[in-house]
Amino acid sequence: VLPAVRFDSAEAFLNSRIVLRGAGEGRVEAVVSSESLLNHLERRIPALRIDRLTLDRDAARLEGTLVLGGATTRVRAEAGAMIEDGRRLVLDRPRLYVNDVEASASLLAIAVGLLTPLLDLDSDLGLGEYVYMTETVIGDGQVTVRGRFRIPSAMREGPRVR
């Protein structure tokens, strides 16, 4: 929902392009399915093969294998998610088990470093000027991120829409 949108109607009609001239602040919500999150995690850590990923009760839980140098290791992990500075989605309360033994603090720090941030609005999406994340909820097989959306007043042209 983005109130008070102003755009150049002549530009839209003549050139099939929407040029935004301004807008009020609105709400934004993004929903990420467990399948999308699974694909994202496996792309971030190619040696990880996830057998099971569940998203419920404010935590993500995964079970899988990590293949390094030909050796296969069973891993289990769980974590919540939280918003950092309105721009980054990061892990919260992470726990990692390797072959059913809780990982050391240093190994956990390495794993968290590989995955954090899960999402950075600036570097991943280029939306840092537009979106400010305020809330994240994990449950019912999805991650929901909510926030505020605004178009900066200095913006002259918007994305091309056909």
PDB file of C-alpha atoms in Angstrom:
ATOM      1  CA  VAL A   1       0.000   0.000   0.000  1.00  0.00           C
ATOM      2  CA  LEU A   2       1.580   3.264  -1.119  1.00  0.00           C
ATOM      3  CA  PRO A   3      -0.595   6.365  -0.637  1.00  0.00           C
ATOM      4  CA  ALA A   4      -0.523   9.612  -2.602  1.00  0.00           C
ATOM      5  CA  VAL A   5       1.409   8.302  -5.602  1.00  0.00           C
ATOM      6  CA  ARG A   6       2.130  10.991  -8.187  1.00  0.00           C
ATOM      7  CA  PHE A   7       3.444  10.078 -11.614  1.00  0.00           C
ATOM      8  CA  ASP A   8       3.884  11.620 -15.041  1.00  0.00           C
ATOM      9  CA  SER A   9       0.802  10.430 -16.966  1.00  0.00           C
ATOM     10  CA  ALA A  10       2.022  11.823 -20.297  1.00  0.00           C
ATOM     11  CA  GLU A  11       5.276   9.869 -19.987  1.00  0.00           C
ATOM     12  CA  ALA A  12       3.308   6.718 -19.123  1.00  0.00           C
ATOM     13  CA  PHE A  13       0.963   7.137 -22.099  1.00  0.00           C
ATOM     14  CA  LEU A  14       3.467   8.273 -24.732  1.00  0.00           C
ATOM     15  CA  ASN A  15       6.557   6.232 -23.808  1.00  0.00           C
ATOM     16  CA  SER A  16       5.083   3.238 -21.942  1.00  0.00           C
ATOM     17  CA  ARG A  17       7.168   4.216 -18.943  1.00  0.00           C
ATOM     18  CA  ILE A  18       6.148   5.176 -15.442  1.00  0.00           C
ATOM     19  CA  VAL A  19       8.055   8.093 -13.914  1.00  0.00           C
ATOM     20  CA  LEU A  20       7.246   8.493 -10.253  1.00  0.00           C
ATOM     21  CA  ARG A  21       7.200  12.084  -9.025  1.00  0.00           C
ATOM     22  CA  GLY A  22       6.443  11.350  -5.382  1.00  0.00           C
ATOM     23  CA  ALA A  23       4.435   9.303  -2.915  1.00  0.00           C
ATOM     24  CA  GLY A  24       3.595   9.028   0.728  1.00  0.00           C
ATOM     25  CA  GLU A  25       4.936   6.361   3.014  1.00  0.00           C
ATOM     26  CA  GLY A  26       3.249   2.970   2.842  1.00  0.00           C
ATOM     27  CA  ARG A  27       3.450  -0.552   4.179  1.00  0.00           C
ATOM     28  CA  VAL A  28       5.360  -3.401   2.599  1.00  0.00           C
ATOM     29  CA  GLU A  29       5.246  -7.114   3.323  1.00  0.00           C
ATOM     30  CA  ALA A  30       7.371  -9.884   1.843  1.00  0.00           C
ATOM     31  CA  VAL A  31       6.636 -13.567   2.355  1.00  0.00           C
ATOM     32  CA  VAL A  32       9.380 -16.160   1.815  1.00  0.00           C
ATOM     33  CA  SER A  33       8.366 -19.816   1.531  1.00  0.00           C
ATOM     34  CA  SER A  34      10.372 -22.641   3.061  1.00  0.00           C
ATOM     35  CA  GLU A  35      11.305 -23.802  -0.447  1.00  0.00           C
ATOM     36  CA  SER A  36      12.687 -20.366  -1.366  1.00  0.00           C
ATOM     37  CA  LEU A  37      14.662 -20.194   1.877  1.00  0.00           C
ATOM     38  CA  LEU A  38      16.028 -23.706   1.302  1.00  0.00           C
ATOM     39  CA  ASN A  39      17.231 -22.722  -2.186  1.00  0.00           C
ATOM     40  CA  HIS A  40      18.795 -19.524  -0.813  1.00  0.00           C
ATOM     41  CA  LEU A  41      20.687 -21.393   1.926  1.00  0.00           C
ATOM     42  CA  GLU A  42      21.996 -24.049  -0.461  1.00  0.00           C
ATOM     43  CA  ARG A  43      23.219 -21.325  -2.863  1.00  0.00           C
ATOM     44  CA  ARG A  44      24.995 -19.507  -0.011  1.00  0.00           C
ATOM     45  CA  ILE A  45      26.704 -22.715   1.177  1.00  0.00           C
ATOM     46  CA  PRO A  46      27.113 -25.069  -1.812  1.00  0.00           C
ATOM     47  CA  ALA A  47      28.542 -27.869   0.379  1.00  0.00           C
ATOM     48  CA  LEU A  48      25.272 -27.986   2.363  1.00  0.00           C
ATOM     49  CA  ARG A  49      22.523 -30.409   1.354  1.00  0.00           C
ATOM     50  CA  ILE A  50      19.338 -29.780   3.305  1.00  0.00           C
ATOM     51  CA  ASP A  51      17.135 -32.809   3.890  1.00  0.00           C
ATOM     52  CA  ARG A  52      14.493 -31.020   5.940  1.00  0.00           C
ATOM     53  CA  LEU A  53      13.655 -27.388   6.672  1.00  0.00           C
ATOM     54  CA  THR A  54      10.766 -26.330   8.892  1.00  0.00           C
ATOM     55  CA  LEU A  55       9.567 -22.830   9.695  1.00  0.00           C
ATOM     56  CA  ASP A  56       7.384 -22.728  12.784  1.00  0.00           C
ATOM     57  CA  ARG A  57       7.054 -21.123  16.223  1.00  0.00           C
ATOM     58  CA  ASP A  58       9.410 -18.240  15.453  1.00  0.00           C
ATOM     59  CA  ALA A  59      12.329 -20.469  14.420  1.00  0.00           C
ATOM     60  CA  ALA A  60      13.772 -22.111  11.353  1.00  0.00           C
ATOM     61  CA  ARG A  61      15.057 -25.643  11.851  1.00  0.00           C
ATOM     62  CA  LEU A  62      17.096 -27.603   9.358  1.00  0.00           C
ATOM     63  CA  GLU A  63      18.658 -31.038   9.099  1.00  0.00           C
ATOM     64  CA  GLY A  64      21.112 -31.989   6.419  1.00  0.00           C
ATOM     65  CA  THR A  65      24.631 -32.930   5.474  1.00  0.00           C
ATOM     66  CA  LEU A  66      27.746 -30.903   4.912  1.00  0.00           C
ATOM     67  CA  VAL A  67      30.258 -32.339   2.447  1.00  0.00           C
ATOM     68  CA  LEU A  68      33.795 -31.017   2.849  1.00  0.00           C
ATOM     69  CA  GLY A  69      36.817 -32.680   1.239  1.00  0.00           C
ATOM     70  CA  GLY A  70      34.846 -35.847   0.583  1.00  0.00           C
ATOM     71  CA  ALA A  71      33.802 -36.248   4.231  1.00  0.00           C
ATOM     72  CA  THR A  72      30.084 -36.111   5.007  1.00  0.00           C
ATOM     73  CA  THR A  73      28.919 -34.595   8.296  1.00  0.00           C
ATOM     74  CA  ARG A  74      25.367 -34.531   9.660  1.00  0.00           C
ATOM     75  CA  VAL A  75      24.233 -31.083  10.745  1.00  0.00           C
ATOM     76  CA  ARG A  76      21.199 -29.730  12.559  1.00  0.00           C
ATOM     77  CA  ALA A  77      20.599 -26.056  13.128  1.00  0.00           C
ATOM     78  CA  GLU A  78      17.927 -23.726  14.387  1.00  0.00           C
ATOM     79  CA  ALA A  79      17.634 -19.980  14.610  1.00  0.00           C
ATOM     80  CA  GLY A  80      15.183 -17.168  14.734  1.00  0.00           C
ATOM     81  CA  ALA A  81      15.499 -14.015  12.661  1.00  0.00           C
ATOM     82  CA  MET A  82      15.582 -10.371  13.624  1.00  0.00           C
ATOM     83  CA  ILE A  83      15.907  -7.007  11.939  1.00  0.00           C
ATOM     84  CA  GLU A  84      19.136  -5.071  12.370  1.00  0.00           C
ATOM     85  CA  ASP A  85      19.102  -1.318  11.689  1.00  0.00           C
ATOM     86  CA  GLY A  86      15.957  -1.696   9.561  1.00  0.00           C
ATOM     87  CA  ARG A  87      18.167  -2.820   6.674  1.00  0.00           C
ATOM     88  CA  ARG A  88      19.407  -6.344   7.419  1.00  0.00           C
ATOM     89  CA  LEU A  89      17.695  -9.606   8.312  1.00  0.00           C
ATOM     90  CA  VAL A  90      20.066 -11.517  10.612  1.00  0.00           C
ATOM     91  CA  LEU A  91      20.061 -14.757  12.600  1.00  0.00           C
ATOM     92  CA  ASP A  92      18.783 -14.633  16.183  1.00  0.00           C
ATOM     93  CA  ARG A  93      19.548 -17.246  18.864  1.00  0.00           C
ATOM     94  CA  PRO A  94      21.364 -19.611  16.461  1.00  0.00           C
ATOM     95  CA  ARG A  95      22.237 -23.160  17.529  1.00  0.00           C
ATOM     96  CA  LEU A  96      24.266 -25.658  15.535  1.00  0.00           C
ATOM     97  CA  TYR A  97      24.796 -29.385  16.073  1.00  0.00           C
ATOM     98  CA  VAL A  98      27.440 -31.376  14.206  1.00  0.00           C
ATOM     99  CA  ASN A  99      26.980 -35.146  14.351  1.00  0.00           C
ATOM    100  CA  ASP A 100      24.463 -34.583  17.184  1.00  0.00           C
ATOM    101  CA  VAL A 101      26.962 -32.639  19.324  1.00  0.00           C
ATOM    102  CA  GLU A 102      26.447 -28.925  19.947  1.00  0.00           C
ATOM    103  CA  ALA A 103      29.036 -26.943  17.998  1.00  0.00           C
ATOM    104  CA  SER A 104      31.677 -24.878  19.751  1.00  0.00           C
ATOM    105  CA  ALA A 105      31.238 -21.117  19.937  1.00  0.00           C
ATOM    106  CA  SER A 106      33.965 -20.595  17.320  1.00  0.00           C
ATOM    107  CA  LEU A 107      32.380 -23.028  14.831  1.00  0.00           C
ATOM    108  CA  LEU A 108      28.968 -21.428  15.415  1.00  0.00           C
ATOM    109  CA  ALA A 109      30.503 -17.993  14.755  1.00  0.00           C
ATOM    110  CA  ILE A 110      31.932 -19.229  11.435  1.00  0.00           C
ATOM    111  CA  ALA A 111      28.567 -20.681  10.376  1.00  0.00           C
ATOM    112  CA  VAL A 112      26.707 -17.503  11.361  1.00  0.00           C
ATOM    113  CA  GLY A 113      29.285 -15.454   9.452  1.00  0.00           C
ATOM    114  CA  LEU A 114      28.561 -17.449   6.289  1.00  0.00           C
ATOM    115  CA  LEU A 115      24.837 -16.780   6.527  1.00  0.00           C
ATOM    116  CA  THR A 116      24.576 -13.318   8.040  1.00  0.00           C
ATOM    117  CA  PRO A 117      22.990 -11.225   6.910  1.00  0.00           C
ATOM    118  CA  LEU A 118      20.327 -13.452   5.410  1.00  0.00           C
ATOM    119  CA  LEU A 119      19.152 -10.383   3.533  1.00  0.00           C
ATOM    120  CA  ASP A 120      20.674  -6.925   3.120  1.00  0.00           C
ATOM    121  CA  LEU A 121      18.313  -4.411   1.518  1.00  0.00           C
ATOM    122  CA  ASP A 122      21.193  -2.331   0.143  1.00  0.00           C
ATOM    123  CA  SER A 123      23.632  -4.899  -1.247  1.00  0.00           C
ATOM    124  CA  ASP A 124      21.189  -7.720  -2.097  1.00  0.00           C
ATOM    125  CA  LEU A 125      18.218  -5.786  -3.455  1.00  0.00           C
ATOM    126  CA  GLY A 126      19.275  -2.160  -3.878  1.00  0.00           C
ATOM    127  CA  LEU A 127      16.224  -1.071  -1.853  1.00  0.00           C
ATOM    128  CA  GLY A 128      17.950   0.552   1.129  1.00  0.00           C
ATOM    129  CA  GLU A 129      16.604   4.014   0.268  1.00  0.00           C
ATOM    130  CA  TYR A 130      13.060   2.737  -0.157  1.00  0.00           C
ATOM    131  CA  VAL A 131      12.349   0.064   2.466  1.00  0.00           C
ATOM    132  CA  TYR A 132      12.822   0.047   6.237  1.00  0.00           C
ATOM    133  CA  MET A 133      12.133  -3.383   7.774  1.00  0.00           C
ATOM    134  CA  THR A 134      10.318  -3.320  11.114  1.00  0.00           C
ATOM    135  CA  GLU A 135       9.213  -6.878  11.891  1.00  0.00           C
ATOM    136  CA  THR A 136       9.888 -10.490  11.009  1.00  0.00           C
ATOM    137  CA  VAL A 137       7.703 -13.470  11.838  1.00  0.00           C
ATOM    138  CA  ILE A 138       8.565 -17.135  11.297  1.00  0.00           C
ATOM    139  CA  GLY A 139       5.714 -19.619  11.225  1.00  0.00           C
ATOM    140  CA  ASP A 140       3.296 -21.678   9.172  1.00  0.00           C
ATOM    141  CA  GLY A 141       6.027 -22.705   6.739  1.00  0.00           C
ATOM    142  CA  GLN A 142       7.103 -19.168   5.815  1.00  0.00           C
ATOM    143  CA  VAL A 143       9.076 -16.124   6.882  1.00  0.00           C
ATOM    144  CA  THR A 144       7.155 -12.848   6.754  1.00  0.00           C
ATOM    145  CA  VAL A 145       9.014  -9.533   6.798  1.00  0.00           C
ATOM    146  CA  ARG A 146       7.097  -6.293   7.236  1.00  0.00           C
ATOM    147  CA  GLY A 147       8.204  -2.715   6.987  1.00  0.00           C
ATOM    148  CA  ARG A 148       7.706   0.753   5.592  1.00  0.00           C
ATOM    149  CA  PHE A 149       8.142   1.779   1.979  1.00  0.00           C
ATOM    150  CA  ARG A 150       8.775   5.284   0.711  1.00  0.00           C
ATOM    151  CA  ILE A 151       9.972   6.883  -2.481  1.00  0.00           C
ATOM    152  CA  PRO A 152      12.728   9.432  -1.811  1.00  0.00           C
ATOM    153  CA  SER A 153      11.767  12.977  -2.776  1.00  0.00           C
ATOM    154  CA  ALA A 154      14.966  13.343  -4.800  1.00  0.00           C
ATOM    155  CA  MET A 155      13.974  10.481  -7.098  1.00  0.00           C
ATOM    156  CA  ARG A 156      13.365  11.707 -10.637  1.00  0.00           C
ATOM    157  CA  GLU A 157      12.670   8.551 -12.625  1.00  0.00           C
ATOM    158  CA  GLY A 158      11.221   5.213 -11.688  1.00  0.00           C
ATOM    159  CA  PRO A 159      11.754   1.773 -13.118  1.00  0.00           C
ATOM    160  CA  ARG A 160      10.543   1.083 -16.616  1.00  0.00           C
ATOM    161  CA  VAL A 161       7.189  -0.688 -16.654  1.00  0.00           C
ATOM    162  CA  ARG A 162       5.718  -2.148 -19.833  1.00  0.00           C
TER     163      ARG A 162
END
